[in-house]
Amino acid sequence: MASQTEALAATLEHSSAPGIPDRVTSKREEVPTEIPNARRRSKYRHVAAYHSITRHSSLSRESSVTTSFLGFRNLMVLVLVAMNLRLIIENFMKYGVLICIKCHDYRKQDIVLGLILSALVPCHLFVAYIVELTAAAAAKNTVGRQKKTDEEKERDQQVFRSDWHYTAFLHTVNATLCLAVTSYVVYFYIHHPGIGTICQMHAIIVWLKNCSYAFTNRDLRLAFLNPSAESGLPDIYASCPYPRNVTLENLAYFWMAPTLVYQPVYPRTESIRWSFVAKRLAEFGGLAVFIWLLSAQYAAPVLRNSIDKIAVMDIASILERVMKLSTISLIIWLAGFFALFQALLNALAEVMRFGDREFYTDWWNSSSLGTYWRSWNRPVYLFMKRHVYSPLVGRGWSPLAASGMVFALSAILHEMLVGIPTHNFIGVAFVGMMFQLPLIALTAPLEKMRDPLGKTIGNCIFWVSFCLVGQPLGALLYFFAWQAKYGSVSKMRP
Amino acid sequence: MASQTEALAATLEHSSAPGIPDRVTSKREEVPTEIPNARRRSKYRHVAAYHSITRHSSLSRESSVTTSFLGFRNLMVLVLVAMNLRLIIENFMKYGVLICIKCHDYRKQDIVLGLILSALVPCHLFVAYIVELTAAAAAKNTVGRQKKTDEEKERDQQVFRSDWHYTAFLHTVNATLCLAVTSYVVYFYIHHPGIGTICQMHAIIVWLKNCSYAFTNRDLRLAFLNPSAESGLPDIYASCPYPRNVTLENLAYFWMAPTLVYQPVYPRTESIRWSFVAKRLAEFGGLAVFIWLLSAQYAAPVLRNSIDKIAVMDIASILERVMKLSTISLIIWLAGFFALFQALLNALAEVMRFGDREFYTDWWNSSSLGTYWRSWNRPVYLFMKRHVYSPLVGRGWSPLAASGMVFALSAILHEMLVGIPTHNFIGVAFVGMMFQLPLIALTAPLEKMRDPLGKTIGNCIFWVSFCLVGQPLGALLYFFAWQAKYGSVSKMRP
């Protein structure tokens, strides 16, 4: 009761206005409760000058005080929560509970093929190991023979080059087979898009690791053959010099490590904190369930309701659908990002004692699309930079052409990742990726502006282009293509 | 084209990662484009150690870098815009354009009565002036006679007191008549709730000004009769000592000035900036149209659709309706606040050369309901503090009781302001105001917490209780009561 009294008293007593004299507010303390009524009455005067100085309203431009708008940030969060809570109630009143574990059907063939692919794909890494082992043996043989003359050196270089052509051919066949077989099986024999996506992603990851393994070992071998100053290797590799890194254990570590860039040696942590692993896995599991609930209960009805509108090209309705879908797809995207890049990759890194956990940087603050693509998916970015962009620029390509090449390769991989499991090469993912190039050019000047407004505009262009339009529109189009090919989703079931 | 090239190049070149050696990124500049092919090829090595140090993910707790989440603020704004844009499209597809200037019907009688009331209400201020003029004359008469003995002084005091009882009686009758007549006419003869609200608000404002004028002049008179140290008046009043302030001009200034607290003298500005006035009036006009559009196109259908749900007490649906209404009513409320307290009162103050423009402080950051009520409407707060709270505390009331009294008076005025023009005393506004007392007690401890989390929670409680639940629920209930009494709004028309 005491705190209540104080609180209510404070409501009317407190005054931060500098112009109000203390006489009024401190009146209470001056008046002992025991003095006679008459005297008490004569004390208070209704004369205080509450308006005693010239002041501006805090929202006026003239105001000298910088006004904080932190409260409006809280309001925004609350309005977002309220609006989405309302949509949840509306959704429930419209559809009831759509979530149903048993209803989710898949063919046995999909599972079996998926498991076979999961086992086959890593075998290509083993093949790459055999190839590298052979090449390393040849290299050791070359180094074994003492060479002095320039002529001999030149011959060694030629041997290395013809060896490399042979090795490169084997690697190319091996890596391409890995990707081609998986794509073929997923496209023609795995109907379920979820299982297909997992298989396809696995194959692409192993393909990228394969490429990195081949390229890196080639240049390690070259450095081994020409131990001159120019080819100085990073200090961190010193603990495992060239031919010693070509072991099955070293490759197995690269296979499981959360990176696409092969290094003989990685920074490692001291020990595995299993509680950390458990927490990250719990996060991943919780988010996976959350994403599944959102997809089944909210995204699926919106997608289904959009089909007729896309079919008749009703622009206002399509726009309305994209906007409705955008919030859901945004939440799914953010949850998915956190689940994969924060929870899963950190858990994997902890188990592997992999030290460099920078799987992403603060891409949400990106004030240009360029910064976004550099920061949201560091493993792929580092791969592209080390094995595509930098080599091309080193060969004399212009940075623009090299960037174009990176985005073209990325666009092909994106289309493979989405188009193959959904059995529709409609090219939306490809075009979406290629469309990043003009967007990057558009937002780059904004990022360089000193005015924070420019950065804010760049950040808004990023969010709108990427999350509020790009993703939901893409999802809508692939869903539409799926429905056009297979009819209603329910027909999927045998 | 040059900037495009740079931008795309930056996409892949830029790297803030401290661990990546410069060797790779600076390669391009080292390679002149004219050197032979063979040499160029041998330059780049796929061996850079991109993972060279141990780093944490920026969202991990271990991360030493403080991550900025400014981008998510931008995202929230965008999602809010997108969600509301979607609702606008949905609304348009459902209802078409509902706005119609000619359809808005009102009875001629309402207009005529409204105009008569507008003219009559200020007359009560004139009556108050006559009363004060008489009292001032009597006081001057008393002071004119030289008094020396304590007995004479005591007699003067008694004369003052009996005079005051007489003056107080006249003021009470005058002020009460002002409010009672307006309330009676609005309740029984002005059907249109908008016209009624304007008349009622005018009467309440003049009633408050009347009270402040009477109280302040009483105590100025007392100080005039006993010019002792205790009754020292604020310095600002010195330019216009007591009986000289009782002029028609002085009262007319108080009548028009944007304050409810009477002072013989106010801080004044040097001159009237008419461009400032024009800008503020343009803001007011624009916001008024905006509010009208919102009400007609968005709030009205939601209110109409809610009627059936309230009638059958379908809780889930009522909740859904309150949430849908909350966003609209919040926007209307914020626009209305800005239109009245920033635009209109500033324009009025500028015209009156009224110096103290602190009509509100940053109430949106309030971390307790108490702070909110102290800051959103300074004119009423200052009136309540000067003429209700402080005198009661001065008389020995506990701060809790005095606060209760203030909120009770405020609750009655709120109910009069809403219940009378809508012809339904359902008591929701009254209860809503009284409910502030426990909320103030609840949020006061949160405000005092040093942890910013406590303040954020307090701020959220304020927004939810006030803007997301309180206001829309109130509007819904008064609208429902109106419909129950008069049937559909369309029946209003003759």
CSV table of N, CA, C and O in Angstrom, one decimal, chain A residues 260-345:
chain,number,residue,atom,x,y,z
A,260,LEU,N,33.3,-24.2,-46.7
A,260,LEU,CA,33.4,-24.7,-48.1
A,260,LEU,C,34.8,-24.4,-48.6
A,260,LEU,O,35.1,-24.8,-49.8
A,261,VAL,N,35.7,-23.9,-47.8
A,261,VAL,CA,37.0,-23.5,-48.2
A,261,VAL,C,38.0,-24.5,-47.6
A,261,VAL,O,38.1,-24.5,-46.4
A,262,TYR,N,38.7,-25.2,-48.4
A,262,TYR,CA,39.6,-26.2,-47.9
A,262,TYR,C,40.9,-25.5,-47.4
A,262,TYR,O,41.5,-24.7,-48.1
A,263,GLN,N,41.3,-25.8,-46.2
A,263,GLN,CA,42.6,-25.4,-45.7
A,263,GLN,C,43.2,-26.7,-45.0
A,263,GLN,O,42.5,-27.4,-44.3
A,264,PRO,N,44.5,-26.9,-45.2
A,264,PRO,CA,45.1,-28.1,-44.5
A,264,PRO,C,44.9,-28.0,-43.0
A,264,PRO,O,44.7,-29.0,-42.3
A,265,VAL,N,44.9,-26.7,-42.5
A,265,VAL,CA,44.8,-26.5,-41.0
A,265,VAL,C,43.8,-25.4,-40.8
A,265,VAL,O,43.7,-24.4,-41.6
A,266,TYR,N,43.0,-25.6,-39.8
A,266,TYR,CA,42.0,-24.6,-39.4
A,266,TYR,C,42.2,-24.1,-38.0
A,266,TYR,O,42.8,-24.9,-37.2
A,267,PRO,N,41.8,-22.9,-37.6
A,267,PRO,CA,41.9,-22.6,-36.2
A,267,PRO,C,40.9,-23.5,-35.4
A,267,PRO,O,39.8,-23.7,-35.9
A,268,ARG,N,41.4,-24.0,-34.3
A,268,ARG,CA,40.6,-25.0,-33.5
A,268,ARG,C,40.4,-24.5,-32.1
A,268,ARG,O,41.2,-23.7,-31.6
A,269,THR,N,39.3,-24.9,-31.5
A,269,THR,CA,39.0,-24.6,-30.1
A,269,THR,C,39.6,-25.7,-29.3
A,269,THR,O,40.0,-26.8,-29.7
A,270,GLU,N,39.7,-25.4,-28.0
A,270,GLU,CA,40.4,-26.3,-27.0
A,270,GLU,C,39.6,-27.6,-26.8
A,270,GLU,O,40.2,-28.7,-26.8
A,271,SER,N,38.3,-27.4,-26.6
A,271,SER,CA,37.5,-28.6,-26.2
A,271,SER,C,36.1,-28.4,-26.7
A,271,SER,O,35.7,-27.4,-27.1
A,272,ILE,N,35.3,-29.5,-26.6
A,272,ILE,CA,33.9,-29.5,-27.0
A,272,ILE,C,33.1,-29.2,-25.8
A,272,ILE,O,33.1,-30.0,-24.8
A,273,ARG,N,32.3,-28.1,-25.8
A,273,ARG,CA,31.3,-27.9,-24.7
A,273,ARG,C,30.0,-28.5,-25.1
A,273,ARG,O,29.3,-28.0,-25.9
A,274,TRP,N,29.7,-29.7,-24.5
A,274,TRP,CA,28.5,-30.4,-25.0
A,274,TRP,C,27.2,-29.7,-24.6
A,274,TRP,O,26.2,-29.8,-25.3
A,275,SER,N,27.3,-28.9,-23.5
A,275,SER,CA,26.1,-28.1,-23.2
A,275,SER,C,25.8,-27.1,-24.3
A,275,SER,O,24.6,-26.9,-24.6
A,276,PHE,N,26.8,-26.5,-24.9
A,276,PHE,CA,26.7,-25.6,-26.0
A,276,PHE,C,26.0,-26.3,-27.2
A,276,PHE,O,25.1,-25.8,-27.8
A,277,VAL,N,26.5,-27.5,-27.4
A,277,VAL,CA,26.0,-28.2,-28.6
A,277,VAL,C,24.5,-28.5,-28.3
A,277,VAL,O,23.7,-28.3,-29.2
A,278,ALA,N,24.2,-28.9,-27.1
A,278,ALA,CA,22.8,-29.3,-26.8
A,278,ALA,C,21.9,-28.1,-27.0
A,278,ALA,O,20.8,-28.2,-27.5
A,279,LYS,N,22.3,-26.9,-26.5
A,279,LYS,CA,21.5,-25.7,-26.6
A,279,LYS,C,21.3,-25.4,-28.1
A,279,LYS,O,20.2,-25.1,-28.5
A,280,ARG,N,22.3,-25.4,-28.8
A,280,ARG,CA,22.2,-25.1,-30.3
A,280,ARG,C,21.3,-26.1,-31.0
A,280,ARG,O,20.4,-25.7,-31.8
A,281,LEU,N,21.4,-27.4,-30.6
A,281,LEU,CA,20.5,-28.3,-31.3
A,281,LEU,C,19.1,-28.2,-30.8
A,281,LEU,O,18.2,-28.3,-31.6
A,282,ALA,N,18.9,-27.8,-29.6
A,282,ALA,CA,17.5,-27.5,-29.1
A,282,ALA,C,16.9,-26.3,-29.8
A,282,ALA,O,15.8,-26.3,-30.3
A,283,GLU,N,17.7,-25.3,-30.0
A,283,GLU,CA,17.3,-24.1,-30.8
A,283,GLU,C,16.9,-24.6,-32.2
A,283,GLU,O,15.8,-24.2,-32.7
A,284,PHE,N,17.8,-25.4,-32.8
A,284,PHE,CA,17.5,-25.8,-34.2
A,284,PHE,C,16.2,-26.6,-34.2
A,284,PHE,O,15.3,-26.4,-35.1
A,285,GLY,N,16.0,-27.5,-33.3
A,285,GLY,CA,14.8,-28.4,-33.3
A,285,GLY,C,13.6,-27.5,-33.1
A,285,GLY,O,12.6,-27.6,-33.8
A,286,GLY,N,13.6,-26.6,-32.1
A,286,GLY,CA,12.5,-25.7,-31.8
A,286,GLY,C,12.1,-24.9,-33.0
A,286,GLY,O,10.9,-24.8,-33.4
A,287,LEU,N,13.1,-24.3,-33.7
A,287,LEU,CA,12.9,-23.5,-34.8
A,287,LEU,C,12.3,-24.3,-36.0
A,287,LEU,O,11.5,-23.8,-36.8
A,288,ALA,N,12.8,-25.5,-36.2
A,288,ALA,CA,12.4,-26.4,-37.3
A,288,ALA,C,10.9,-26.6,-37.1
A,288,ALA,O,10.1,-26.6,-38.0
A,289,VAL,N,10.5,-27.0,-35.8
A,289,VAL,CA,9.0,-27.2,-35.6
A,289,VAL,C,8.2,-25.9,-35.8
A,289,VAL,O,7.2,-25.9,-36.5
A,290,PHE,N,8.8,-24.8,-35.4
A,290,PHE,CA,8.1,-23.5,-35.6
A,290,PHE,C,7.9,-23.2,-37.1
A,290,PHE,O,6.8,-22.8,-37.5
A,291,ILE,N,9.0,-23.4,-37.9
A,291,ILE,CA,8.9,-23.2,-39.3
A,291,ILE,C,7.8,-24.1,-39.9
A,291,ILE,O,7.0,-23.7,-40.8
A,292,TRP,N,7.8,-25.4,-39.5
A,292,TRP,CA,6.8,-26.3,-40.0
A,292,TRP,C,5.4,-25.9,-39.7
A,292,TRP,O,4.5,-25.9,-40.6
A,293,LEU,N,5.2,-25.5,-38.4
A,293,LEU,CA,3.8,-25.0,-38.0
A,293,LEU,C,3.4,-23.8,-38.9
A,293,LEU,O,2.3,-23.7,-39.4
A,294,LEU,N,4.3,-22.8,-39.0
A,294,LEU,CA,4.0,-21.6,-39.8
A,294,LEU,C,3.7,-22.0,-41.3
A,294,LEU,O,2.7,-21.5,-41.8
A,295,SER,N,4.5,-22.9,-41.8
A,295,SER,CA,4.3,-23.3,-43.2
A,295,SER,C,2.9,-23.9,-43.4
A,295,SER,O,2.1,-23.6,-44.3
A,296,ALA,N,2.6,-24.9,-42.5
A,296,ALA,CA,1.4,-25.7,-42.7
A,296,ALA,C,0.1,-24.8,-42.4
A,296,ALA,O,-0.8,-24.9,-43.1
A,297,GLN,N,0.2,-24.0,-41.3
A,297,GLN,CA,-1.0,-23.3,-40.9
A,297,GLN,C,-1.2,-22.0,-41.6
A,297,GLN,O,-2.3,-21.6,-41.8
A,298,TYR,N,-0.1,-21.3,-41.9
A,298,TYR,CA,-0.3,-20.0,-42.5
A,298,TYR,C,0.2,-19.8,-43.9
A,298,TYR,O,-0.6,-19.2,-44.7
A,299,ALA,N,1.3,-20.4,-44.3
A,299,ALA,CA,1.8,-20.2,-45.6
A,299,ALA,C,1.0,-21.0,-46.6
A,299,ALA,O,0.6,-20.5,-47.7
A,300,ALA,N,0.7,-22.2,-46.3
A,300,ALA,CA,0.0,-23.1,-47.2
A,300,ALA,C,-1.4,-22.5,-47.7
A,300,ALA,O,-1.7,-22.5,-48.9
A,301,PRO,N,-2.3,-22.1,-46.7
A,301,PRO,CA,-3.6,-21.5,-47.2
A,301,PRO,C,-3.4,-20.3,-48.1
A,301,PRO,O,-4.1,-20.2,-49.1
A,302,VAL,N,-2.4,-19.4,-47.7
A,302,VAL,CA,-2.2,-18.2,-48.6
A,302,VAL,C,-1.8,-18.6,-50.0
A,302,VAL,O,-2.3,-18.1,-51.0
A,303,LEU,N,-0.9,-19.6,-50.0
A,303,LEU,CA,-0.4,-20.1,-51.3
A,303,LEU,C,-1.5,-20.7,-52.1
A,303,LEU,O,-1.7,-20.4,-53.3
A,304,ARG,N,-2.3,-21.5,-51.5
A,304,ARG,CA,-3.5,-22.2,-52.1
A,304,ARG,C,-4.5,-21.1,-52.7
A,304,ARG,O,-4.9,-21.2,-53.8
A,305,ASN,N,-4.7,-20.1,-51.8
A,305,ASN,CA,-5.7,-19.1,-52.2
A,305,ASN,C,-5.2,-18.2,-53.4
A,305,ASN,O,-6.0,-17.5,-54.0
A,306,SER,N,-3.9,-18.3,-53.6
A,306,SER,CA,-3.3,-17.4,-54.6
A,306,SER,C,-3.5,-18.0,-56.0
A,306,SER,O,-3.4,-17.2,-57.0
A,307,ILE,N,-3.6,-19.3,-56.1
A,307,ILE,CA,-3.6,-20.0,-57.4
A,307,ILE,C,-4.5,-19.4,-58.4
A,307,ILE,O,-4.1,-19.0,-59.5
A,308,ASP,N,-5.8,-19.2,-58.0
A,308,ASP,CA,-6.8,-18.7,-59.0
A,308,ASP,C,-6.4,-17.3,-59.5
A,308,ASP,O,-6.5,-16.9,-60.6
A,309,LYS,N,-5.8,-16.5,-58.5
A,309,LYS,CA,-5.5,-15.1,-58.8
A,309,LYS,C,-4.4,-15.0,-59.8
A,309,LYS,O,-4.4,-14.2,-60.7
A,310,ILE,N,-3.4,-15.9,-59.6
A,310,ILE,CA,-2.2,-15.9,-60.6
A,310,ILE,C,-2.7,-16.3,-62.0
A,310,ILE,O,-2.4,-15.8,-63.0
A,311,ALA,N,-3.6,-17.3,-61.9
A,311,ALA,CA,-4.1,-17.9,-63.2
A,311,ALA,C,-4.8,-16.8,-64.1
A,311,ALA,O,-4.6,-16.8,-65.3
A,312,VAL,N,-5.6,-15.9,-63.4
A,312,VAL,CA,-6.3,-14.9,-64.2
A,312,VAL,C,-5.5,-13.6,-64.2
A,312,VAL,O,-6.0,-12.6,-64.8
A,313,MET,N,-4.3,-13.6,-63.6
A,313,MET,CA,-3.4,-12.4,-63.6
A,313,MET,C,-4.1,-11.2,-63.1
A,313,MET,O,-4.0,-10.1,-63.6
A,314,ASP,N,-4.8,-11.4,-61.9
A,314,ASP,CA,-5.5,-10.2,-61.3
A,314,ASP,C,-4.4,-9.5,-60.4
A,314,ASP,O,-4.0,-10.0,-59.4
A,315,ILE,N,-3.9,-8.4,-61.0
A,315,ILE,CA,-2.7,-7.8,-60.4
A,315,ILE,C,-2.9,-7.3,-58.9
A,315,ILE,O,-2.1,-7.6,-58.1
A,316,ALA,N,-4.0,-6.6,-58.7
A,316,ALA,CA,-4.3,-6.2,-57.3
A,316,ALA,C,-4.3,-7.3,-56.3
A,316,ALA,O,-3.7,-7.3,-55.2
A,317,SER,N,-4.9,-8.4,-56.7
A,317,SER,CA,-5.0,-9.6,-55.8
A,317,SER,C,-3.7,-10.3,-55.7
A,317,SER,O,-3.3,-10.7,-54.6
A,318,ILE,N,-2.9,-10.3,-56.8
A,318,ILE,CA,-1.6,-10.9,-56.6
A,318,ILE,C,-0.7,-10.1,-55.7
A,318,ILE,O,0.0,-10.6,-54.8
A,319,LEU,N,-0.8,-8.8,-55.8
A,319,LEU,CA,-0.1,-7.9,-54.9
A,319,LEU,C,-0.5,-8.1,-53.5
A,319,LEU,O,0.3,-8.2,-52.6
A,320,GLU,N,-1.8,-8.2,-53.3
A,320,GLU,CA,-2.3,-8.5,-51.9
A,320,GLU,C,-1.8,-9.8,-51.4
A,320,GLU,O,-1.4,-9.9,-50.2
A,321,ARG,N,-1.8,-10.8,-52.2
A,321,ARG,CA,-1.3,-12.1,-51.8
A,321,ARG,C,0.2,-12.1,-51.5
A,321,ARG,O,0.7,-12.6,-50.5
A,322,VAL,N,1.0,-11.4,-52.3
A,322,VAL,CA,2.4,-11.3,-52.1
A,322,VAL,C,2.7,-10.6,-50.8
A,322,VAL,O,3.5,-11.0,-50.0
A,323,MET,N,1.9,-9.5,-50.5
A,323,MET,CA,2.1,-8.8,-49.2
A,323,MET,C,1.7,-9.7,-48.0
A,323,MET,O,2.4,-9.7,-47.0
A,324,LYS,N,0.6,-10.4,-48.2
A,324,LYS,CA,0.2,-11.3,-47.1
A,324,LYS,C,1.3,-12.4,-46.9
A,324,LYS,O,1.6,-12.7,-45.7
A,325,LEU,N,1.8,-12.9,-48.0
A,325,LEU,CA,2.8,-14.0,-47.9
A,325,LEU,C,4.1,-13.4,-47.4
A,325,LEU,O,4.9,-14.1,-46.7
A,326,SER,N,4.4,-12.1,-47.6
A,326,SER,CA,5.7,-11.6,-47.3
A,326,SER,C,6.0,-11.6,-45.8
A,326,SER,O,7.1,-12.0,-45.4
A,327,THR,N,5.0,-11.3,-45.0
A,327,THR,CA,5.2,-11.4,-43.5
A,327,THR,C,5.6,-12.8,-43.1
A,327,THR,O,6.5,-13.0,-42.4
A,328,ILE,N,4.8,-13.8,-43.6
A,328,ILE,CA,5.0,-15.2,-43.2
A,328,ILE,C,6.4,-15.6,-43.7
A,328,ILE,O,7.2,-16.2,-43.0
A,329,SER,N,6.6,-15.4,-45.0
A,329,SER,CA,7.9,-15.8,-45.6
A,329,SER,C,9.1,-15.2,-44.9
A,329,SER,O,10.1,-15.8,-44.7
A,330,LEU,N,8.9,-13.9,-44.5
A,330,LEU,CA,9.9,-13.2,-43.8
A,330,LEU,C,10.3,-13.9,-42.5
A,330,LEU,O,11.4,-14.1,-42.1
A,331,ILE,N,9.2,-14.2,-41.7
A,331,ILE,CA,9.4,-14.9,-40.4
A,331,ILE,C,10.1,-16.2,-40.6
A,331,ILE,O,11.0,-16.6,-39.9
A,332,ILE,N,9.6,-17.0,-41.6
A,332,ILE,CA,10.2,-18.3,-41.9
A,332,ILE,C,11.6,-18.1,-42.3
A,332,ILE,O,12.5,-18.9,-41.9
A,333,TRP,N,11.9,-17.1,-43.1
A,333,TRP,CA,13.3,-16.9,-43.6
A,333,TRP,C,14.2,-16.5,-42.4
A,333,TRP,O,15.3,-17.1,-42.3
A,334,LEU,N,13.7,-15.6,-41.5
A,334,LEU,CA,14.6,-15.3,-40.4
A,334,LEU,C,14.8,-16.4,-39.5
A,334,LEU,O,15.9,-16.7,-39.0
A,335,ALA,N,13.7,-17.2,-39.2
A,335,ALA,CA,13.8,-18.4,-38.3
A,335,ALA,C,14.7,-19.4,-39.0
A,335,ALA,O,15.6,-20.0,-38.3
A,336,GLY,N,14.6,-19.6,-40.3
A,336,GLY,CA,15.4,-20.5,-41.0
A,336,GLY,C,16.9,-20.1,-41.0
A,336,GLY,O,17.8,-20.9,-40.8
A,337,PHE,N,17.1,-18.8,-41.2
A,337,PHE,CA,18.5,-18.3,-41.1
A,337,PHE,C,19.1,-18.6,-39.8
A,337,PHE,O,20.2,-19.2,-39.7
A,338,PHE,N,18.4,-18.3,-38.7
A,338,PHE,CA,18.9,-18.5,-37.4
A,338,PHE,C,19.1,-20.0,-37.1
A,338,PHE,O,20.2,-20.4,-36.6
A,339,ALA,N,18.2,-20.8,-37.5
A,339,ALA,CA,18.3,-22.2,-37.3
A,339,ALA,C,19.5,-22.8,-38.0
A,339,ALA,O,20.2,-23.6,-37.4
A,340,LEU,N,19.7,-22.4,-39.2
A,340,LEU,CA,20.8,-23.0,-40.0
A,340,LEU,C,22.2,-22.4,-39.6
A,340,LEU,O,23.1,-23.0,-39.2
A,341,PHE,N,22.2,-21.0,-39.7
A,341,PHE,CA,23.6,-20.4,-39.6
A,341,PHE,C,24.0,-20.1,-38.2
A,341,PHE,O,25.2,-20.1,-37.9
A,342,GLN,N,23.0,-19.9,-37.3
A,342,GLN,CA,23.4,-19.7,-35.9
A,342,GLN,C,23.4,-21.1,-35.1
A,342,GLN,O,24.4,-21.5,-34.6
A,343,ALA,N,22.3,-21.7,-35.2
A,343,ALA,CA,22.1,-22.9,-34.3
A,343,ALA,C,22.9,-24.1,-34.9
A,343,ALA,O,23.8,-24.6,-34.3
A,344,LEU,N,22.6,-24.5,-36.1
A,344,LEU,CA,23.1,-25.8,-36.7
A,344,LEU,C,24.6,-25.7,-36.9
A,344,LEU,O,25.4,-26.5,-36.5
A,345,LEU,N,25.1,-24.6,-37.6
A,345,LEU,CA,26.5,-24.5,-37.9
A,345,LEU,C,27.3,-24.3,-36.7
A,345,LEU,O,28.5,-24.8,-36.6
